[in-house]
Amino acid sequence: MHHLVAPSLLSANFLHLEKDIEMINNSQADWFHLDIMDGLFVPNISYGQPLVKAIAEKAKKPLDAHLMIREPDRYFEDFQKLGVEYLTVHLEACPHLHRSIQRIHDLGMKAGVALNPHSHVGLLEDVIAQLDLVLVMSVNPGFGGQSFIPRSLTKITKLHHLIQRNNASTLIQVDGGVTLENASELVAAGANVLVAGSTVFRAREPREAIRQLKQVATE
Ligand code: DX5
Ligand code: ZN
């Protein structure tokens, strides 16, 4: 499978959001990555359901929501109603992770689990077969524009092996500090979905940056 690219709207210009959404619609990007932050689980507040609703009306590609919030289960239904396809919760925010995954599936969405940089990949051993996606945080969640934590590469390799050992078809998503320079080694290590905020939106030609992220060679 060719890897996917999911631009993060966190780095978009909210004053021209429609323009940025159109840019993604007309690019080689695969998904819209939506970063939802509550100011509690992470030290920042981003945006919530009203903006997701507006985005959903214009977006022509799957919505991939990354919930960086405490007690995310309270909002599963909201995001389902808004048309989210991939719903990702943080391992560190879910004391009953297995139940949370089940509820996401019961609502008809694909379930993802995100791991903070300190969380061991092995913590997913007993749920990996149920997961559609694992998001490896390669920065500490909360802000765009941070530098990639090198150790994340080892985590992607470990996760790739865990998925293979369990005969699972889980996608590996990498989020944080993804650049045109490190993208190829991430894909080579087993990443299936590259999230990119600043690499796309700080580029002079965002559509070209997306094209380049799609084209990265793995050898
Ligand atoms: C960070 C978010 C990321 C962020 C990535 O907490 O989860 O999705 O937007 O931004 P960059 O690509 O700039 O690191
Ligand atoms: Zn994210």
Tab-separated table of N, CA, C and O in Angstrom, residues 82-123:
chain	number	residue	atom	x	y	z
A	82	LEU	N	-21.068	14.229	13.049
A	82	LEU	CA	-20.430	15.214	12.168
A	82	LEU	C	-19.759	14.557	10.963
A	82	LEU	O	-19.223	15.237	10.094
A	83	GLY	N	-19.757	13.230	10.938
A	83	GLY	CA	-19.237	12.534	9.759
A	83	GLY	C	-17.779	12.124	9.845
A	83	GLY	O	-17.143	11.838	8.834
A	84	VAL	N	-17.227	12.096	11.070
A	84	VAL	CA	-15.833	11.667	11.232
A	84	VAL	C	-15.707	10.181	10.896
A	84	VAL	O	-16.532	9.368	11.299
A	85	GLU	N	-14.654	9.850	10.140
A	85	GLU	CA	-14.466	8.446	9.738
A	85	GLU	C	-13.476	7.721	10.648
A	85	GLU	O	-13.727	6.607	11.086
A	86	TYR	N	-12.355	8.367	10.927
A	86	TYR	CA	-11.355	7.802	11.848
A	86	TYR	C	-11.389	8.612	13.132
A	86	TYR	O	-11.153	9.827	13.110
A	87	LEU	N	-11.667	7.949	14.257
A	87	LEU	CA	-11.690	8.659	15.527
A	87	LEU	C	-10.586	8.091	16.426
A	87	LEU	O	-10.587	6.897	16.740
A	88	THR	N	-9.654	8.957	16.792
A	88	THR	CA	-8.489	8.516	17.568
A	88	THR	C	-8.505	9.127	18.961
A	88	THR	O	-8.644	10.347	19.113
A	89	VAL	N	-8.369	8.251	19.962
A	89	VAL	CA	-8.298	8.700	21.356
A	89	VAL	C	-6.891	8.439	21.879
A	89	VAL	O	-6.155	7.626	21.311
A	90	HIS	N	-6.535	9.105	22.964
A	90	HIS	CA	-5.222	8.861	23.558
A	90	HIS	C	-5.286	7.732	24.577
A	90	HIS	O	-6.183	7.710	25.433
A	91	LEU	N	-4.334	6.837	24.486
A	91	LEU	CA	-4.199	5.762	25.466
A	91	LEU	C	-4.186	6.339	26.884
A	91	LEU	O	-4.836	5.822	27.795
A	92	GLU	N	-3.466	7.465	27.054
A	92	GLU	CA	-3.270	8.042	28.376
A	92	GLU	C	-4.543	8.690	28.928
A	92	GLU	O	-4.597	9.051	30.097
A	93	ALA	N	-5.565	8.853	28.056
A	93	ALA	CA	-6.804	9.503	28.504
A	93	ALA	C	-7.932	8.498	28.701
A	93	ALA	O	-9.042	8.895	29.053
A	94	CYS	N	-7.644	7.219	28.462
A	94	CYS	CA	-8.705	6.203	28.488
A	94	CYS	C	-8.399	5.064	29.453
A	94	CYS	O	-7.692	4.120	29.090
A	95	PRO	N	-8.955	5.113	30.668
A	95	PRO	CA	-8.712	4.019	31.619
A	95	PRO	C	-9.346	2.700	31.157
A	95	PRO	O	-8.898	1.633	31.556
A	96	HIS	N	-10.391	2.797	30.336
A	96	HIS	CA	-11.044	1.583	29.816
A	96	HIS	C	-10.955	1.609	28.301
A	96	HIS	O	-11.958	1.731	27.603
A	97	LEU	N	-9.718	1.499	27.842
A	97	LEU	CA	-9.446	1.668	26.417
A	97	LEU	C	-10.217	0.673	25.549
A	97	LEU	O	-10.745	1.030	24.498
A	98	HIS	N	-10.284	-0.569	26.005
A	98	HIS	CA	-10.973	-1.594	25.226
A	98	HIS	C	-12.435	-1.199	25.006
A	98	HIS	O	-12.963	-1.310	23.899
A	99	ARG	N	-13.066	-0.697	26.048
A	99	ARG	CA	-14.466	-0.275	25.936
A	99	ARG	C	-14.600	0.927	24.988
A	99	ARG	O	-15.520	0.993	24.171
A	100	SER	N	-13.656	1.856	25.085
A	100	SER	CA	-13.701	3.035	24.206
A	100	SER	C	-13.606	2.609	22.739
A	100	SER	O	-14.350	3.114	21.889
A	101	ILE	N	-12.718	1.678	22.455
A	101	ILE	CA	-12.554	1.198	21.075
A	101	ILE	C	-13.862	0.559	20.594
A	101	ILE	O	-14.333	0.825	19.483
A	102	GLN	N	-14.447	-0.241	21.482
A	102	GLN	CA	-15.716	-0.901	21.135
A	102	GLN	C	-16.813	0.112	20.818
A	102	GLN	O	-17.561	-0.041	19.859
A	103	ARG	N	-16.876	1.154	21.631
A	103	ARG	CA	-17.924	2.167	21.423
A	103	ARG	C	-17.731	2.908	20.103
A	103	ARG	O	-18.686	3.226	19.407
A	104	ILE	N	-16.489	3.188	19.755
A	104	ILE	CA	-16.222	3.868	18.475
A	104	ILE	C	-16.700	2.972	17.325
A	104	ILE	O	-17.365	3.423	16.400
A	105	HIS	N	-16.388	1.680	17.437
A	105	HIS	CA	-16.825	0.740	16.393
A	105	HIS	C	-18.347	0.608	16.352
A	105	HIS	O	-18.946	0.571	15.287
A	106	ASP	N	-18.952	0.548	17.535
A	106	ASP	CA	-20.417	0.430	17.577
A	106	ASP	C	-21.090	1.610	16.876
A	106	ASP	O	-22.178	1.484	16.330
A	107	LEU	N	-20.439	2.762	16.915
A	107	LEU	CA	-20.996	3.947	16.266
A	107	LEU	C	-20.673	3.975	14.765
A	107	LEU	O	-21.028	4.927	14.066
A	108	GLY	N	-19.965	2.959	14.297
A	108	GLY	CA	-19.709	2.845	12.865
A	108	GLY	C	-18.470	3.584	12.382
A	108	GLY	O	-18.286	3.784	11.178
A	109	MET	N	-17.598	3.998	13.313
A	109	MET	CA	-16.371	4.697	12.902
A	109	MET	C	-15.178	3.749	13.026
A	109	MET	O	-15.255	2.709	13.680
A	110	LYS	N	-14.074	4.142	12.398
A	110	LYS	CA	-12.828	3.401	12.556
A	110	LYS	C	-12.148	3.920	13.825
A	110	LYS	O	-12.191	5.112	14.109
A	111	ALA	N	-11.525	2.999	14.563
A	111	ALA	CA	-10.961	3.373	15.860
A	111	ALA	C	-9.442	3.466	15.829
A	111	ALA	O	-8.755	2.569	15.337
A	112	GLY	N	-8.946	4.577	16.370
A	112	GLY	CA	-7.506	4.761	16.486
A	112	GLY	C	-7.113	5.033	17.929
A	112	GLY	O	-7.919	5.538	18.712
A	113	VAL	N	-5.870	4.668	18.277
A	113	VAL	CA	-5.330	5.002	19.596
A	113	VAL	C	-4.007	5.724	19.394
A	113	VAL	O	-3.170	5.291	18.594
A	114	ALA	N	-3.850	6.842	20.094
A	114	ALA	CA	-2.613	7.619	20.012
A	114	ALA	C	-1.747	7.340	21.231
A	114	ALA	O	-2.259	7.172	22.343
A	115	LEU	N	-0.437	7.290	20.996
A	115	LEU	CA	0.531	7.076	22.081
A	115	LEU	C	1.389	8.317	22.246
A	115	LEU	O	2.019	8.778	21.279
A	116	ASN	N	1.437	8.838	23.464
A	116	ASN	CA	2.361	9.936	23.751
A	116	ASN	C	3.796	9.421	23.649
A	116	ASN	O	4.029	8.204	23.727
A	117	PRO	N	4.776	10.338	23.530
A	117	PRO	CA	6.158	9.876	23.346
A	117	PRO	C	6.656	8.918	24.437
A	117	PRO	O	7.479	8.043	24.158
A	118	HIS	N	6.137	9.015	25.667
A	118	HIS	CA	6.649	8.143	26.734
A	118	HIS	C	5.935	6.789	26.796
A	118	HIS	O	6.357	5.915	27.541
A	119	SER	N	4.845	6.626	26.052
A	119	SER	CA	4.053	5.393	26.192
A	119	SER	C	4.622	4.266	25.347
A	119	SER	O	4.898	4.440	24.158
A	120	HIS	N	4.763	3.113	25.991
A	120	HIS	CA	5.380	1.959	25.346
A	120	HIS	C	4.415	1.310	24.360
A	120	HIS	O	3.233	1.108	24.687
A	121	VAL	N	4.928	0.984	23.199
A	121	VAL	CA	4.137	0.339	22.153
A	121	VAL	C	3.485	-0.963	22.648
A	121	VAL	O	2.358	-1.302	22.283
A	122	GLY	N	4.200	-1.668	23.540
A	122	GLY	CA	3.709	-2.946	24.060
A	122	GLY	C	2.387	-2.834	24.811
A	122	GLY	O	1.667	-3.825	24.967
A	123	LEU	N	2.037	-1.628	25.263
A	123	LEU	CA	0.765	-1.431	25.970
A	123	LEU	C	-0.437	-1.710	25.072
A	123	LEU	O	-1.561	-1.843	25.555
